[in-house]
Amino acid sequence: MREVMTSPAVTFRPETPLKQAARVLVQRGFTAAAVVDADGRLLGIVTDADLVRDRIACDPRSRRGGELPQSVATSALVREVMTTPVTTVAPSADVAEVARMMLTEHLRSLPVVDGGDLVGMLTRSDLVRMIARDDRSIATDVRRRLATYARCRRWDVEVSEGTVTVAGVFTDEVERHVVTALAQAVPGVQHVDTMADRA
């Protein structure tokens, strides 16, 4: 999760003016940001939907039958519109499970919290960015992880469209499983094949 999430996360305080929050979200290209207290503890989340809701004035030229357009909301601070309580995830959470939850529950952003402290934000854009990683970068990261696991170079790594092929000598099925798990944990990896060299 730490390799995928956006960190440090953009945050607002409850007393942040809505216009300022809207400007920051637009400038950073985000759809949501966490709301924290003075100690960095998560209080809620403010989304683009929270900012837009009931805040766009109707065009008076479009009124029908002489009806006056409805007035817009007068809220001016983040604390008046933020969503709370908010669903959070831990840094150790499985990204695939979190992605499924985000799709099922129609969540576009999730705060990542460790022991009550906000450590990042996971967005759908982060997930798309992970899928879009180029094969060369993925291969470099897989090789680095395998080199950390086994100091001598024992495997050849090839990546095509996110599918990783690791070929070489595996001491046993346990080691093959470890190598598969290490490769699968690299952001952008879609599938891992292992091929043992024939003696």
Coordinates of C-alpha atoms in Angstrom, one line a residue:
M1 CA 0.0 0.0 0.0
R2 CA 2.8 2.4 0.9
E3 CA 4.2 2.1 -2.6
V4 CA 0.9 2.9 -4.3
M5 CA -0.7 5.5 -2.1
T6 CA -0.2 9.3 -2.4
S7 CA 2.1 10.4 0.5
P8 CA 2.2 12.8 2.2
A9 CA -1.5 13.3 1.8
V10 CA -3.0 16.7 1.2
T11 CA -4.9 17.7 4.3
F12 CA -7.2 20.5 5.5
R13 CA -8.1 21.7 9.0
P14 CA -11.8 21.9 9.9
E15 CA -11.5 25.7 9.9
T16 CA -10.1 25.8 6.3
P17 CA -12.3 28.0 4.1
L18 CA -14.2 26.1 1.4
K19 CA -12.9 28.3 -1.4
Q20 CA -9.3 27.6 -0.3
A21 CA -10.0 23.8 -0.2
A22 CA -11.6 24.0 -3.6
R23 CA -8.6 25.8 -5.1
V24 CA -6.1 23.3 -3.6
L25 CA -8.0 20.3 -5.0
V26 CA -8.1 21.9 -8.4
Q27 CA -4.4 22.8 -8.4
R28 CA -3.4 19.3 -7.2
G29 CA -5.8 17.4 -9.5
F30 CA -7.4 15.6 -6.5
T31 CA -11.0 14.8 -5.9
A32 CA -10.7 14.5 -2.1
A33 CA -8.5 15.4 0.9
A34 CA -8.4 14.4 4.5
V35 CA -9.5 16.6 7.3
V36 CA -7.2 16.4 10.4
D37 CA -6.9 18.0 13.8
A38 CA -3.8 19.9 15.1
D39 CA -2.2 16.5 16.0
G40 CA -2.7 15.1 12.5
R41 CA -5.5 12.8 13.6
L42 CA -8.1 12.1 11.0
L43 CA -11.5 13.7 11.5
G44 CA -13.1 13.2 8.2
I45 CA -12.7 13.7 4.5
V46 CA -13.8 16.5 2.1
T47 CA -14.6 15.5 -1.5
D48 CA -15.4 17.4 -4.6
A49 CA -19.0 16.3 -4.2
D50 CA -19.1 17.8 -0.7
L51 CA -17.8 21.1 -2.1
V52 CA -20.3 21.2 -5.0
R53 CA -23.4 20.0 -3.2
D54 CA -26.0 22.9 -3.1
R55 CA -23.4 25.5 -3.9
I56 CA -24.1 26.1 -7.6
A57 CA -26.6 28.9 -8.0
C58 CA -29.3 28.4 -10.6
D59 CA -29.3 30.8 -13.6
P60 CA -32.2 33.2 -12.9
R61 CA -32.9 33.2 -16.6
S62 CA -34.0 29.6 -16.5
R63 CA -36.7 30.0 -13.8
R64 CA -40.1 29.0 -14.8
G65 CA -43.5 30.5 -14.0
G66 CA -41.9 33.4 -12.2
E67 CA -40.3 31.2 -9.5
L68 CA -37.3 32.5 -7.8
P69 CA -34.2 30.3 -8.0
Q70 CA -33.3 28.4 -4.9
S71 CA -30.6 29.9 -2.8
V72 CA -27.3 28.1 -2.5
A73 CA -25.8 26.8 0.7
T74 CA -24.1 29.4 2.9
S75 CA -21.5 27.0 4.5
A76 CA -18.1 28.6 4.4
L77 CA -15.8 26.1 6.3
V78 CA -14.6 22.6 5.6
R79 CA -16.1 21.3 8.9
E80 CA -19.5 22.3 7.7
V81 CA -19.5 20.0 4.7
M82 CA -16.9 17.2 5.4
T83 CA -17.9 13.6 5.5
T84 CA -17.6 11.8 8.8
P85 CA -17.0 9.2 9.9
V86 CA -14.9 8.0 7.1
T87 CA -13.8 4.5 5.9
T88 CA -10.0 4.0 6.3
V89 CA -7.5 1.4 5.4
A90 CA -4.2 0.3 7.0
P91 CA -0.8 0.5 5.2
S92 CA -0.6 -3.3 5.4
A93 CA -3.9 -3.8 3.6
D94 CA -3.9 -5.8 0.4
V95 CA -4.2 -3.4 -2.6
A96 CA -6.3 -5.8 -4.6
E97 CA -8.9 -6.2 -1.8
V98 CA -8.9 -2.4 -1.2
A99 CA -9.5 -1.8 -4.9
R100 CA -12.5 -4.2 -4.9
M101 CA -13.9 -2.4 -1.9
M102 CA -13.5 1.0 -3.5
L103 CA -15.4 -0.2 -6.6
T104 CA -18.1 -2.0 -4.6
E105 CA -18.7 0.9 -2.3
H106 CA -18.2 3.6 -5.0
L107 CA -15.3 5.2 -3.1
R108 CA -12.9 7.4 -5.1
S109 CA -10.5 8.0 -2.2
L110 CA -9.5 6.3 1.0
P111 CA -7.3 7.7 3.9
V112 CA -4.5 5.3 4.9
V113 CA -4.2 5.4 8.7
D114 CA -1.5 3.8 10.8
G115 CA -2.2 3.7 14.6
G116 CA -4.6 6.7 14.2
D117 CA -2.2 8.8 12.2
L118 CA -2.8 9.7 8.6
V119 CA 0.1 8.4 6.5
G120 CA -1.4 8.8 3.0
M121 CA -4.3 8.7 0.7
L122 CA -5.2 6.0 -1.8
T123 CA -7.2 7.1 -4.8
R124 CA -8.5 5.5 -8.0
S125 CA -6.0 7.5 -9.9
D126 CA -3.2 5.8 -7.8
L127 CA -4.6 2.4 -8.8
V128 CA -4.7 3.4 -12.5
R129 CA -1.2 4.8 -12.3
M130 CA -0.1 1.4 -10.8
I131 CA -1.7 -0.5 -13.7
A132 CA -0.1 1.9 -16.2
R133 CA 3.5 1.4 -15.0
D134 CA 5.8 0.5 -17.9
D135 CA 7.3 -3.0 -18.1
R136 CA 10.8 -1.8 -17.7
S137 CA 10.2 -0.1 -14.4
I138 CA 8.3 -3.2 -13.1
A139 CA 11.2 -5.5 -14.2
T140 CA 13.7 -3.3 -12.4
D141 CA 11.7 -3.4 -9.2
V142 CA 11.2 -7.2 -9.4
R143 CA 15.0 -7.7 -10.0
R144 CA 15.8 -5.5 -7.0
R145 CA 13.5 -7.5 -4.7
L146 CA 14.9 -10.8 -5.9
A147 CA 18.5 -9.6 -5.4
T148 CA 17.6 -8.5 -1.9
Y149 CA 16.2 -12.0 -1.2
A150 CA 19.1 -13.9 -2.9
R151 CA 22.4 -12.1 -3.1
C152 CA 23.6 -14.0 -6.1
R153 CA 21.8 -13.5 -9.4
R154 CA 19.9 -16.7 -10.0
W155 CA 16.9 -15.7 -12.0
D156 CA 16.2 -14.0 -15.3
V157 CA 13.2 -11.6 -15.2
E158 CA 11.1 -10.6 -18.2
V159 CA 8.0 -8.5 -18.2
S160 CA 5.3 -8.1 -20.9
E161 CA 2.1 -6.1 -20.4
G162 CA 2.4 -6.5 -16.6
T163 CA 3.0 -10.3 -16.7
V164 CA 6.3 -11.2 -15.1
T165 CA 8.2 -14.4 -16.0
V166 CA 10.9 -15.5 -13.6
A167 CA 13.2 -18.2 -15.0
G168 CA 16.1 -19.9 -13.2
V169 CA 16.9 -22.4 -10.5
F170 CA 14.5 -22.8 -7.5
T171 CA 15.8 -24.9 -4.6
D172 CA 12.3 -26.1 -3.8
E173 CA 8.6 -25.2 -4.1
V174 CA 8.8 -23.0 -1.0
E175 CA 11.4 -20.8 -2.7
R176 CA 9.3 -20.7 -5.9
H177 CA 6.4 -19.5 -3.8
V178 CA 8.5 -16.9 -2.1
V179 CA 9.8 -15.6 -5.4
T180 CA 6.3 -15.5 -6.8
A181 CA 5.1 -13.5 -3.8
L182 CA 7.9 -11.0 -4.0
A183 CA 7.3 -10.4 -7.6
Q184 CA 3.5 -10.2 -7.2
A185 CA 3.9 -7.5 -4.5
V186 CA 5.6 -5.1 -7.0
P187 CA 3.1 -2.4 -8.1
G188 CA 1.9 -2.9 -11.6
V189 CA 2.4 -6.7 -11.7
Q190 CA -0.7 -8.4 -13.1
H191 CA 0.5 -12.0 -13.1
V192 CA 3.7 -14.0 -12.2
D193 CA 5.0 -17.1 -14.0
T194 CA 8.0 -19.1 -12.8
M195 CA 10.0 -21.4 -15.0
A196 CA 12.6 -23.7 -13.5
D197 CA 15.7 -24.4 -15.6
R198 CA 16.2 -28.0 -16.5
A199 CA 19.4 -29.5 -15.1

